[in-house]
mmCIF file of C-alpha atoms in Angstrom:
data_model
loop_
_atom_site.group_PDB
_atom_site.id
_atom_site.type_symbol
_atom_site.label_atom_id
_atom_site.label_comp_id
_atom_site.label_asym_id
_atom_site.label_seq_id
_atom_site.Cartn_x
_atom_site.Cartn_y
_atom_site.Cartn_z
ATOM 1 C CA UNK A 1 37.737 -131.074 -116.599
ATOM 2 C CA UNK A 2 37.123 -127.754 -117.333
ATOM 3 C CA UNK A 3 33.977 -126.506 -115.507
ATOM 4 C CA UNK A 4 36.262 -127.998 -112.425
ATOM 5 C CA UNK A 5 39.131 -125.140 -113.197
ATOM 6 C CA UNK A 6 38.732 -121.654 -111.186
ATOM 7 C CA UNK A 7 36.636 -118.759 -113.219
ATOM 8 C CA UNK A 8 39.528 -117.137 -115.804
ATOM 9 C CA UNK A 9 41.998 -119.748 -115.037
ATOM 10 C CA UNK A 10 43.447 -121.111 -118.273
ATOM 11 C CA UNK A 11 45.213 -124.218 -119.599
ATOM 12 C CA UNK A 12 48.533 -124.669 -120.884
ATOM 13 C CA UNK A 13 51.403 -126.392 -122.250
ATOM 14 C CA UNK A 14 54.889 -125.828 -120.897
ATOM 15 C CA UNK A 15 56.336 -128.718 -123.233
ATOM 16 C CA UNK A 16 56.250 -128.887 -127.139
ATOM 17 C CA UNK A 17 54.702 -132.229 -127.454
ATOM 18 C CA UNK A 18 52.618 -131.922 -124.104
ATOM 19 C CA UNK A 19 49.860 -131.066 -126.626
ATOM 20 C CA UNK A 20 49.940 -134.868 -128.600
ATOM 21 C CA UNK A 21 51.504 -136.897 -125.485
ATOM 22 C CA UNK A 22 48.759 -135.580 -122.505
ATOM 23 C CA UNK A 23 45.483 -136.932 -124.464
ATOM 24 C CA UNK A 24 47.245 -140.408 -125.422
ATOM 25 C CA UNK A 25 48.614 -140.276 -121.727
ATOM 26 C CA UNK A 26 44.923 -139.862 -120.649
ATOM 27 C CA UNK A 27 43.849 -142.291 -123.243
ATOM 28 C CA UNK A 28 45.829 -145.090 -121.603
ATOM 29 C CA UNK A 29 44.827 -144.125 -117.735
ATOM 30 C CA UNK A 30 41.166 -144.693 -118.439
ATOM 31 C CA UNK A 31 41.639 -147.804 -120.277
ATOM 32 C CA UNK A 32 43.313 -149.030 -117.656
ATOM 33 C CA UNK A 33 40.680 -147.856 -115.116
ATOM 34 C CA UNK A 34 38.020 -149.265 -117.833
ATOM 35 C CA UNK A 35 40.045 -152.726 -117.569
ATOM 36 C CA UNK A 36 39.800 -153.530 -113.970
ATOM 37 C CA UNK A 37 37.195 -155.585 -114.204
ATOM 38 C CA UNK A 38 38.902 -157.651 -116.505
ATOM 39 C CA UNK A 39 42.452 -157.880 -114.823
ATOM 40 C CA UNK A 40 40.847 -158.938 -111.848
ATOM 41 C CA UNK A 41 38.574 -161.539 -113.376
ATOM 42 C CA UNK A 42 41.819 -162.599 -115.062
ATOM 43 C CA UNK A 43 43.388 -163.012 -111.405
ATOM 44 C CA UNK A 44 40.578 -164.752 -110.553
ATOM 45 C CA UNK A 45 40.583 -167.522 -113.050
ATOM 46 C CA UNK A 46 43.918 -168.095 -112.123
ATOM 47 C CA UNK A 47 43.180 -168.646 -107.882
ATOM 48 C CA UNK A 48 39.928 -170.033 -108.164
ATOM 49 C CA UNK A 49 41.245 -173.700 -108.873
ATOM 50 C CA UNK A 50 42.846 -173.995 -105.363
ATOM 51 C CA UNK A 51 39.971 -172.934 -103.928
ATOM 52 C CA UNK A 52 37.599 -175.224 -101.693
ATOM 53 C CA UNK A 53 33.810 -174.676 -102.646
ATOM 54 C CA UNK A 54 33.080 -172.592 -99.550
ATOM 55 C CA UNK A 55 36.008 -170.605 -100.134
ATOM 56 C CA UNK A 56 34.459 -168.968 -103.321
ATOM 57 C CA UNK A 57 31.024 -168.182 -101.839
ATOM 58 C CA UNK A 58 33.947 -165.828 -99.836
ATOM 59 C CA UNK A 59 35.531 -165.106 -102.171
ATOM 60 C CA UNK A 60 33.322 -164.156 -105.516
ATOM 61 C CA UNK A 61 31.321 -161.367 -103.372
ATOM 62 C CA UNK A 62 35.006 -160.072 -102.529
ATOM 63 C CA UNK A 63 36.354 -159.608 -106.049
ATOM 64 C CA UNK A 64 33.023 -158.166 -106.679
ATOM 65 C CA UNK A 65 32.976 -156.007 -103.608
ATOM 66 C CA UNK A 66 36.679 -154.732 -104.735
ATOM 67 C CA UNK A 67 35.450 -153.959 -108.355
ATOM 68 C CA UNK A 68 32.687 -151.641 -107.050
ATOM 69 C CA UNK A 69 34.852 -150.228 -104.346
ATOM 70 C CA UNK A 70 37.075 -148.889 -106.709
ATOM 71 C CA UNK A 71 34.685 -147.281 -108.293
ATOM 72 C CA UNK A 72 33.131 -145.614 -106.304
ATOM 73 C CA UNK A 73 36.484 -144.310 -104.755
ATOM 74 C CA UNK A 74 37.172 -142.526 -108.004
ATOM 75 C CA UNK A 75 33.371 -141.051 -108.340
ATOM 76 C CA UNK A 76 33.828 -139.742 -104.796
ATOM 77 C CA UNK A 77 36.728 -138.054 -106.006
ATOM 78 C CA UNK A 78 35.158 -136.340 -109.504
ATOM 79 C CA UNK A 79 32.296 -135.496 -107.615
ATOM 80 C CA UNK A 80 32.869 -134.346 -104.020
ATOM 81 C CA UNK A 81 37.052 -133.797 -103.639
ATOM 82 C CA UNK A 82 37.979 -132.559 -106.522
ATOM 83 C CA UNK A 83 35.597 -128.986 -106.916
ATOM 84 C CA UNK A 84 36.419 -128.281 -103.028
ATOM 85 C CA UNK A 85 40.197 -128.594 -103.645
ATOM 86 C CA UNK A 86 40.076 -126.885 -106.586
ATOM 87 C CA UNK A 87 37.729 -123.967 -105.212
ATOM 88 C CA UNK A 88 40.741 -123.915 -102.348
ATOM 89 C CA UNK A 89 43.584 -123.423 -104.551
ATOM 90 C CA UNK A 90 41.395 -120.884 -106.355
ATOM 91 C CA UNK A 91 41.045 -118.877 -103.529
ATOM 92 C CA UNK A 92 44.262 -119.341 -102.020
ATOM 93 C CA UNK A 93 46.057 -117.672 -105.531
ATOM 94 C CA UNK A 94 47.709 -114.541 -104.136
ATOM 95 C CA UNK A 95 46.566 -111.136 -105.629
ATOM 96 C CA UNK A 96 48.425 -110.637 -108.977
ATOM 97 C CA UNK A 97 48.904 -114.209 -109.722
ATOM 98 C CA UNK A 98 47.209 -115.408 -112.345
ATOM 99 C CA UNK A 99 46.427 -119.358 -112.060
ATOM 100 C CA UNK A 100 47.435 -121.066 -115.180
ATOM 101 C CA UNK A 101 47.600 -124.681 -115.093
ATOM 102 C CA UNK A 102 49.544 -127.024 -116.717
ATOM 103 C CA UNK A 103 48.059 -129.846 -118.800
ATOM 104 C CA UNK A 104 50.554 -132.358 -118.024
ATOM 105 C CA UNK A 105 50.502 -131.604 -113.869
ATOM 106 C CA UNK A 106 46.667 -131.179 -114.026
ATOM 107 C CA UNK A 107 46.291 -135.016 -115.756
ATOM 108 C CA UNK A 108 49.006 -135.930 -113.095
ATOM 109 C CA UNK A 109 47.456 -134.234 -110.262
ATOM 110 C CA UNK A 110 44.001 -135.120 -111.223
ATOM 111 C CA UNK A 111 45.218 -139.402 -111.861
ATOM 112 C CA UNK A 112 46.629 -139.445 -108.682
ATOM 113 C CA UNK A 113 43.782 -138.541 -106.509
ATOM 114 C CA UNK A 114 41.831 -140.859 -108.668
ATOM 115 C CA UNK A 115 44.663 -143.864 -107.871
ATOM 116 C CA UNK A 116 44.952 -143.058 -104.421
ATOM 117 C CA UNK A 117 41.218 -142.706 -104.028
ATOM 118 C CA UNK A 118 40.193 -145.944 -105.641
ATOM 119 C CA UNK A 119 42.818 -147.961 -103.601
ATOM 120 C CA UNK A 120 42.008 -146.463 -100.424
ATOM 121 C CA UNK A 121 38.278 -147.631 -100.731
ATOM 122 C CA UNK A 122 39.765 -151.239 -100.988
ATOM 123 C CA UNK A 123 39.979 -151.184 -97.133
ATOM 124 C CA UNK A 124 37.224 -153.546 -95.885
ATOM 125 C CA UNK A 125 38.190 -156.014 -98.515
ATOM 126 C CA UNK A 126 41.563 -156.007 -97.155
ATOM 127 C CA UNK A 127 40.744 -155.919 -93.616
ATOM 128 C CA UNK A 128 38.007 -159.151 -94.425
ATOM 129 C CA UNK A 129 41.091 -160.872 -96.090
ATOM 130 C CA UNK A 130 43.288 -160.281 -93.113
ATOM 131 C CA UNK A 131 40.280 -161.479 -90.854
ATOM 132 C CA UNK A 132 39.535 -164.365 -92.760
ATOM 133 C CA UNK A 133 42.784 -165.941 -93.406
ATOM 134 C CA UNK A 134 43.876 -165.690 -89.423
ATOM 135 C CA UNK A 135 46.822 -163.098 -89.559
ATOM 136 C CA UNK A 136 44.523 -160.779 -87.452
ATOM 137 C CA UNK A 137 41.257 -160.811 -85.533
ATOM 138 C CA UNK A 138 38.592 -158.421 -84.888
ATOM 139 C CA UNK A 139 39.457 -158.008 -81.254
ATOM 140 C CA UNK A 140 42.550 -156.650 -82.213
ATOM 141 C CA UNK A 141 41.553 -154.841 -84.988
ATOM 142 C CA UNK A 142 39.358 -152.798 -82.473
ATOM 143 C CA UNK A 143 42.366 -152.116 -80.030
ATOM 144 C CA UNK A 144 44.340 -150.840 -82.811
ATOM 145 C CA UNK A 145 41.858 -148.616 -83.803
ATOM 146 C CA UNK A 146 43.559 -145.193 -82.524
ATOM 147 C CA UNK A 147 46.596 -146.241 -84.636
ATOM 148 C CA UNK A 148 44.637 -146.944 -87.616
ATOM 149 C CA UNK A 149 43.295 -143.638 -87.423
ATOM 150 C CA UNK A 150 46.310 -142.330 -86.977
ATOM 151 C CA UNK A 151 47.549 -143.782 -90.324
ATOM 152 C CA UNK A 152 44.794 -142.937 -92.325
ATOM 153 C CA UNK A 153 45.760 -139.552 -91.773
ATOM 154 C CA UNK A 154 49.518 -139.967 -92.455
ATOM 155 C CA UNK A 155 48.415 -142.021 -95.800
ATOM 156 C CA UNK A 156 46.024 -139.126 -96.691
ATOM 157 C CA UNK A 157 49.103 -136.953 -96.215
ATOM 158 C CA UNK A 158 51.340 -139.306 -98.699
ATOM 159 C CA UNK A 159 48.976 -139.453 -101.120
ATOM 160 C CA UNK A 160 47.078 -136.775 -101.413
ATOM 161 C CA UNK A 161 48.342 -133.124 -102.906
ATOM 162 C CA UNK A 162 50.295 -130.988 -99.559
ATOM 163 C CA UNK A 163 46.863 -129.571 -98.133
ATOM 164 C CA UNK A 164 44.731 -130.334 -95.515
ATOM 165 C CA UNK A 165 41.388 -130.817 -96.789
ATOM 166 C CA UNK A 166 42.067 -133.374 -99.510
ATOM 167 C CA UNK A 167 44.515 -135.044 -96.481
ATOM 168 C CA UNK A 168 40.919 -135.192 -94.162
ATOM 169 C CA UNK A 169 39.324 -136.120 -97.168
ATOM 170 C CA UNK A 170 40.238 -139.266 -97.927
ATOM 171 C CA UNK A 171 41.653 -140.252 -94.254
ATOM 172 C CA UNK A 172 38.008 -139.820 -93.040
ATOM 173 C CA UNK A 173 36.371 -142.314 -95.901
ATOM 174 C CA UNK A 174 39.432 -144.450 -95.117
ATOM 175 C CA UNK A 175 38.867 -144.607 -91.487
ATOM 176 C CA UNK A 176 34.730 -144.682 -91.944
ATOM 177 C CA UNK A 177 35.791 -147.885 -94.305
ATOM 178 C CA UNK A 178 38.152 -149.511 -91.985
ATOM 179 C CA UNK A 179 35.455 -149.810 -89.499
ATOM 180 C CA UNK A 180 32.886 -151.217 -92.120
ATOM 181 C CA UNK A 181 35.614 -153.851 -92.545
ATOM 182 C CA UNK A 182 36.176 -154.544 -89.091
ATOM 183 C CA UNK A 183 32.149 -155.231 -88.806
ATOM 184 C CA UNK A 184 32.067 -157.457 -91.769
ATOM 185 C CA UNK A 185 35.264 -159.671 -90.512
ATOM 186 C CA UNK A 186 33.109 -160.274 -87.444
ATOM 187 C CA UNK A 187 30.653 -162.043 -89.358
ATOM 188 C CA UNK A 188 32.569 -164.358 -91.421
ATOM 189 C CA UNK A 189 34.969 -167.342 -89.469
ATOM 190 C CA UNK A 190 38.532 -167.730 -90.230
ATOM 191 C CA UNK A 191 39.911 -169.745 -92.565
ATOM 192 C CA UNK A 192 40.712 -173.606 -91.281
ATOM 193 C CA UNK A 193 37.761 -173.344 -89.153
ATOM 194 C CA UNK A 194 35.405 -174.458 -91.623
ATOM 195 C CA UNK A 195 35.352 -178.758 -91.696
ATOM 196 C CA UNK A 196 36.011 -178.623 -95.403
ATOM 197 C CA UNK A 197 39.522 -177.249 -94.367
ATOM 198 C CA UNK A 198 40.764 -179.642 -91.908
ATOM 199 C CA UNK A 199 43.129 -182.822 -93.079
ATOM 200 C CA UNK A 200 40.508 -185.355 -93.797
ATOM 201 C CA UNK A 201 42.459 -189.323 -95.242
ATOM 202 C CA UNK A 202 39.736 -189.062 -98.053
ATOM 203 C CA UNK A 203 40.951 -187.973 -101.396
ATOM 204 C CA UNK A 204 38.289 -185.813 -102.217
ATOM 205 C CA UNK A 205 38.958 -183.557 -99.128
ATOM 206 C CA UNK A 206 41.064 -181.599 -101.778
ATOM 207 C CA UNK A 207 40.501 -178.158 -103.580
ATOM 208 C CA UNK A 208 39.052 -178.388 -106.804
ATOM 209 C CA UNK A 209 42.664 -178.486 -108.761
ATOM 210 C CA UNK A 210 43.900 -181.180 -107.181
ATOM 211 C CA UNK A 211 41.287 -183.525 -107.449
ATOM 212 C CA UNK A 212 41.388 -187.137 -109.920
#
């Protein structure tokens, strides 16, 4: 967006059809974005049948939770990342350079920090998931904790542009997250500890697909 882009700073196209190609390019990020919702509602519809009844009071809040996430990973990106990294590489233009910007590697630049922001507020879901389905527990989630932080940062580094402040950026939300899911996966029990999961001789003891 423009009132993003550093005072004087001008865009530009360094291929012929970058002109046509960027807008449809655009075009089919945000519909994408626009379609989560649906895709995952799609996904949904296709689990939910092997599902026990308890098991989607888990699991609707989750999808929902994931939705809303994502979200709100991107708007923290518009509204908070992107004008400090931008106002960094503005200042950090050496004297005589003039920053131009090219409209392909801005839309690439600027979908990428969207992505990578969106997925990296999925954390507490997947840390519940991992909690709730037994291949971790909380107690070890909390002795791990100086390695997760660890990783956030290196993940910030992958996928975030080669600076340091959109790096802390999102390893900071991802690390603030990772301990929201940690406190949530203490409160729920692990799957097969509920009674509805344990081998029962009665025929309705069954998720909801298999049933007469």
């Amino acid at each position: 967006r423009r009132q993003y882009l550093p005072v004087g700073a001008t865009m530009i196209a360094t291929d012929v059809a970058s002109p046509f190609l960027t807008p449809l390019k655009l075009t089919m990020m945000v519909s994408l974005f626009l379609a989560i919702p649906v895709i995952l509602h799609q996904i949904w519809g296709f689990i939910a049948p092997g599902l026990y009844k308890h098991e989607k009071r888990i699991a609707v809040p989750l999808l929902v939770s994931s939705i809303l996430l994502f979200y709100i990973g991107m708007a923290f990106a518009y509204f908070l990342v992107f004008p400090l990294i931008f106002k960094f590489f503005a200042a950090a233009t050496p004297a005589g350079v003039e920053m131009m910007t090219d409209i392909t590697s801005y839309l690439d630049f600027v979908m990428t920090l969207f992505f990578a922001f969106g997925v990296a507020f999925e954390i507490p879901v997947a840390v519940v998931l991992l909690v709730w389905i037994g291949v971790v527990n909380v107690a070890y989630l909390r002795k791990i904790r100086p390695y997760v932080i660890i990783g956030c940062f290196v993940v910030g580094m992958i996928l975030t542009p080669p600076d340091i402040f959109s790096q802390t950026l999102l390893a900071v939300p991802m690390w603030l997250l990772f301990e929201i899911g940690v406190l949530f996966g203490g409160l729920i029990s692990k799957r097969g500890d509920h009674p509805d999961d344990a081998p029962a001789d009665d025929h309705n003891d069954q998720p909801p697909a298999t049933q007469a």
